[in-house]
Amino acid sequence: WVIGFAMYPVTISGTFQLLYFDDAGTTQCSLYAVNDTLEIRRGTATTLATSAAVLSPNLWHFVEVKVIIGNAGSMDVHIATASVVSVSATDVQTTGNATADRIQLFGHGNSSNRGWLDDIYILDGTGAVNNDFLGDVRVETVFPDGNGNSSQFTGSDGNSTDNYLLVDDTDPDD
């Protein structure tokens, strides 16, 4: 798995979870923020490696994580394309499976830590492209500004004409 996201911690104190790789409801390995450092953990409790101080409040940080789950697995964590903490040939697996079927990405886990996450990408690590770190990326919303080549669906206005006008909300309205 490879995952990247921008995080903006407003405050940083204590310990909070950032990322879990789960197999059938059990956390294989995880990434925690502990004050201004990052910790790679097997499961949620066994610390395998800790970074130097890398997080600062009120700044955007682009975090990327590449993990190979297994008894001789690895996890490498980058901030702004530089590796800040990693483990290799290490047990990063808690179940009998060397897989993850769910990724949990968390904001700040308690009321004393606040912040935002943005620009999230997730790759499964297979194939010839998009199987490694992408670097600092931006996920941008592109709003439609006209009809495309197909108008086969009936919109909420009861016709299939100018459906792009039904999806151009600049502010989310749920």
CSV table of C-alpha atoms in Angstrom, one decimal:
chain,number,residue,atom,x,y,z
A,1,TRP,CA,0.0,0.0,0.0
A,2,VAL,CA,1.0,3.6,-0.6
A,3,ILE,CA,-1.0,6.4,0.8
A,4,GLY,CA,-0.4,10.2,0.8
A,5,PHE,CA,-2.1,13.0,2.5
A,6,ALA,CA,-1.6,16.6,3.5
A,7,MET,CA,-2.1,17.3,7.2
A,8,TYR,CA,-2.3,20.7,9.0
A,9,PRO,CA,-2.1,20.3,12.7
A,10,VAL,CA,-3.3,23.3,14.6
A,11,THR,CA,-2.1,21.9,17.9
A,12,ILE,CA,0.2,19.0,18.6
A,13,SER,CA,0.2,17.4,22.0
A,14,GLY,CA,0.1,13.8,23.3
A,15,THR,CA,-0.4,10.8,21.1
A,16,PHE,CA,-2.9,10.3,18.3
A,17,GLN,CA,-3.4,7.8,15.6
A,18,LEU,CA,-2.9,8.9,12.0
A,19,LEU,CA,-3.2,5.7,9.9
A,20,TYR,CA,-4.1,2.1,10.4
A,21,PHE,CA,-3.7,-0.8,8.0
A,22,ASP,CA,-6.3,-3.4,9.0
A,23,ASP,CA,-7.0,-7.1,8.2
A,24,ALA,CA,-10.4,-8.4,9.1
A,25,GLY,CA,-10.8,-5.8,11.8
A,26,THR,CA,-7.4,-6.3,13.3
A,27,THR,CA,-4.7,-3.6,12.9
A,28,GLN,CA,-1.6,-5.0,11.2
A,29,CYS,CA,0.5,-1.8,11.5
A,30,SER,CA,-0.1,1.8,12.1
A,31,LEU,CA,1.4,5.3,12.1
A,32,TYR,CA,1.0,7.5,15.2
A,33,ALA,CA,1.9,11.1,15.9
A,34,VAL,CA,3.5,11.6,19.3
A,35,ASN,CA,3.9,15.3,20.0
A,36,ASP,CA,6.1,16.4,17.1
A,37,THR,CA,7.4,12.9,16.1
A,38,LEU,CA,6.0,10.0,14.1
A,39,GLU,CA,5.9,6.4,15.3
A,40,ILE,CA,5.6,3.2,13.2
A,41,ARG,CA,3.9,0.5,15.2
A,42,ARG,CA,3.1,-3.2,14.8
A,43,GLY,CA,-0.6,-3.3,15.7
A,44,THR,CA,-1.4,-0.2,17.7
A,45,ALA,CA,0.9,-0.7,20.7
A,46,THR,CA,4.3,-2.0,19.7
A,47,THR,CA,6.6,0.9,18.6
A,48,LEU,CA,9.0,-0.2,15.9
A,49,ALA,CA,10.6,3.1,15.1
A,50,THR,CA,10.3,6.8,15.9
A,51,SER,CA,11.2,9.8,13.8
A,52,ALA,CA,13.1,12.9,14.9
A,53,ALA,CA,10.9,15.9,15.5
A,54,VAL,CA,9.2,16.5,12.1
A,55,LEU,CA,5.8,18.0,12.8
A,56,SER,CA,5.1,21.7,13.4
A,57,PRO,CA,1.7,23.2,14.3
A,58,ASN,CA,0.1,25.6,11.9
A,59,LEU,CA,2.0,24.3,8.8
A,60,TRP,CA,0.9,21.9,6.0
A,61,HIS,CA,2.9,18.7,5.9
A,62,PHE,CA,2.6,16.2,3.0
A,63,VAL,CA,2.9,12.8,4.5
A,64,GLU,CA,3.4,9.6,2.4
A,65,VAL,CA,3.5,6.0,3.7
A,66,LYS,CA,4.5,2.9,1.8
A,67,VAL,CA,3.9,-0.4,3.6
A,68,ILE,CA,4.5,-4.0,2.7
A,69,ILE,CA,2.7,-6.1,5.3
A,70,GLY,CA,4.4,-9.3,6.4
A,71,ASN,CA,6.7,-11.0,8.9
A,72,ALA,CA,9.6,-9.5,7.0
A,73,GLY,CA,7.7,-6.4,5.9
A,74,SER,CA,8.5,-2.7,5.8
A,75,MET,CA,7.1,0.7,6.3
A,76,ASP,CA,8.7,3.9,5.0
A,77,VAL,CA,7.3,7.4,5.9
A,78,HIS,CA,8.1,10.5,4.0
A,79,ILE,CA,7.4,14.1,4.6
A,80,ALA,CA,7.8,16.4,1.7
A,81,THR,CA,9.5,13.6,-0.3
A,82,ALA,CA,12.2,12.9,2.4
A,83,SER,CA,12.2,9.7,4.4
A,84,VAL,CA,11.7,10.6,8.1
A,85,VAL,CA,11.3,7.1,9.6
A,86,SER,CA,11.3,3.6,8.3
A,87,VAL,CA,11.6,-0.1,9.1
A,88,SER,CA,12.6,-2.9,6.8
A,89,ALA,CA,12.8,-6.7,7.1
A,90,THR,CA,10.6,-6.2,10.2
A,91,ASP,CA,7.4,-7.9,11.4
A,92,VAL,CA,4.6,-5.5,10.5
A,93,GLN,CA,1.9,-8.1,10.7
A,94,THR,CA,-0.3,-9.1,13.6
A,95,THR,CA,-2.7,-11.6,11.9
A,96,GLY,CA,-2.0,-14.8,10.0
A,97,ASN,CA,-2.5,-12.8,6.7
A,98,ALA,CA,0.1,-10.6,5.1
A,99,THR,CA,-2.6,-8.3,3.8
A,100,ALA,CA,-4.8,-5.3,4.7
A,101,ASP,CA,-8.4,-5.1,3.6
A,102,ARG,CA,-9.1,-1.7,5.1
A,103,ILE,CA,-7.1,1.5,5.6
A,104,GLN,CA,-8.2,3.9,8.4
A,105,LEU,CA,-7.1,7.5,8.1
A,106,PHE,CA,-7.8,9.6,11.2
A,107,GLY,CA,-7.8,13.2,12.0
A,108,HIS,CA,-6.6,14.2,15.5
A,109,GLY,CA,-7.9,11.8,18.0
A,110,ASN,CA,-8.7,13.9,21.0
A,111,SER,CA,-10.0,17.3,21.8
A,112,SER,CA,-6.6,18.8,22.6
A,113,ASN,CA,-5.4,18.1,19.0
A,114,ARG,CA,-7.1,19.8,16.1
A,115,GLY,CA,-6.3,20.1,12.4
A,116,TRP,CA,-7.2,19.2,8.9
A,117,LEU,CA,-6.4,16.5,6.3
A,118,ASP,CA,-6.5,17.1,2.5
A,119,ASP,CA,-5.2,15.8,-0.8
A,120,ILE,CA,-5.5,12.1,0.0
A,121,TYR,CA,-4.5,9.4,-2.4
A,122,ILE,CA,-4.3,5.6,-1.9
A,123,LEU,CA,-2.5,3.2,-4.2
A,124,ASP,CA,-2.4,-0.6,-3.9
A,125,GLY,CA,1.2,-0.9,-5.0
A,126,THR,CA,0.5,-3.2,-8.0
A,127,GLY,CA,0.9,-2.7,-11.7
A,128,ALA,CA,3.5,-0.8,-13.7
A,129,VAL,CA,2.4,2.7,-12.7
A,130,ASN,CA,1.1,4.4,-9.5
A,131,ASN,CA,2.9,1.8,-7.3
A,132,ASP,CA,5.3,4.1,-5.4
A,133,PHE,CA,5.4,7.5,-3.7
A,134,LEU,CA,3.8,10.2,-5.9
A,135,GLY,CA,5.3,13.2,-4.1
A,136,ASP,CA,3.3,16.2,-2.9
A,137,VAL,CA,0.1,16.0,-5.0
A,138,ARG,CA,-3.0,18.1,-5.0
A,139,VAL,CA,-6.5,16.7,-5.4
A,140,GLU,CA,-8.5,19.4,-7.1
A,141,THR,CA,-12.2,19.7,-7.7
A,142,VAL,CA,-13.1,20.3,-11.3
A,143,PHE,CA,-16.6,21.5,-11.9
A,144,PRO,CA,-18.4,20.8,-15.1
A,145,ASP,CA,-19.1,23.8,-17.3
A,146,GLY,CA,-21.1,22.2,-20.1
A,147,ASN,CA,-22.7,19.1,-21.5
A,148,GLY,CA,-20.5,16.2,-22.4
A,149,ASN,CA,-20.9,13.7,-25.2
A,150,SER,CA,-23.7,11.8,-23.5
A,151,SER,CA,-26.9,12.9,-21.9
A,152,GLN,CA,-28.6,9.5,-21.2
A,153,PHE,CA,-29.5,9.9,-17.6
A,154,THR,CA,-32.5,11.8,-16.3
A,155,GLY,CA,-31.5,14.4,-13.8
A,156,SER,CA,-33.4,15.5,-10.7
A,157,ASP,CA,-35.0,18.2,-12.8
A,158,GLY,CA,-36.9,15.4,-14.7
A,159,ASN,CA,-35.0,15.6,-18.1
A,160,SER,CA,-31.6,14.7,-19.6
A,161,THR,CA,-30.8,18.2,-20.7
A,162,ASP,CA,-28.1,20.3,-19.1
A,163,ASN,CA,-27.4,17.8,-16.3
A,164,TYR,CA,-24.1,19.6,-15.6
A,165,LEU,CA,-26.1,22.4,-14.0
A,166,LEU,CA,-27.2,19.9,-11.3
A,167,VAL,CA,-23.7,19.2,-10.1
A,168,ASP,CA,-22.0,22.5,-10.0
A,169,ASP,CA,-22.4,23.4,-6.3
A,170,THR,CA,-19.3,25.2,-5.2
A,171,ASP,CA,-20.1,24.6,-1.6
A,172,PRO,CA,-21.1,21.2,-0.4
A,173,ASP,CA,-24.8,20.9,0.5
A,174,ASP,CA,-24.8,17.2,1.5
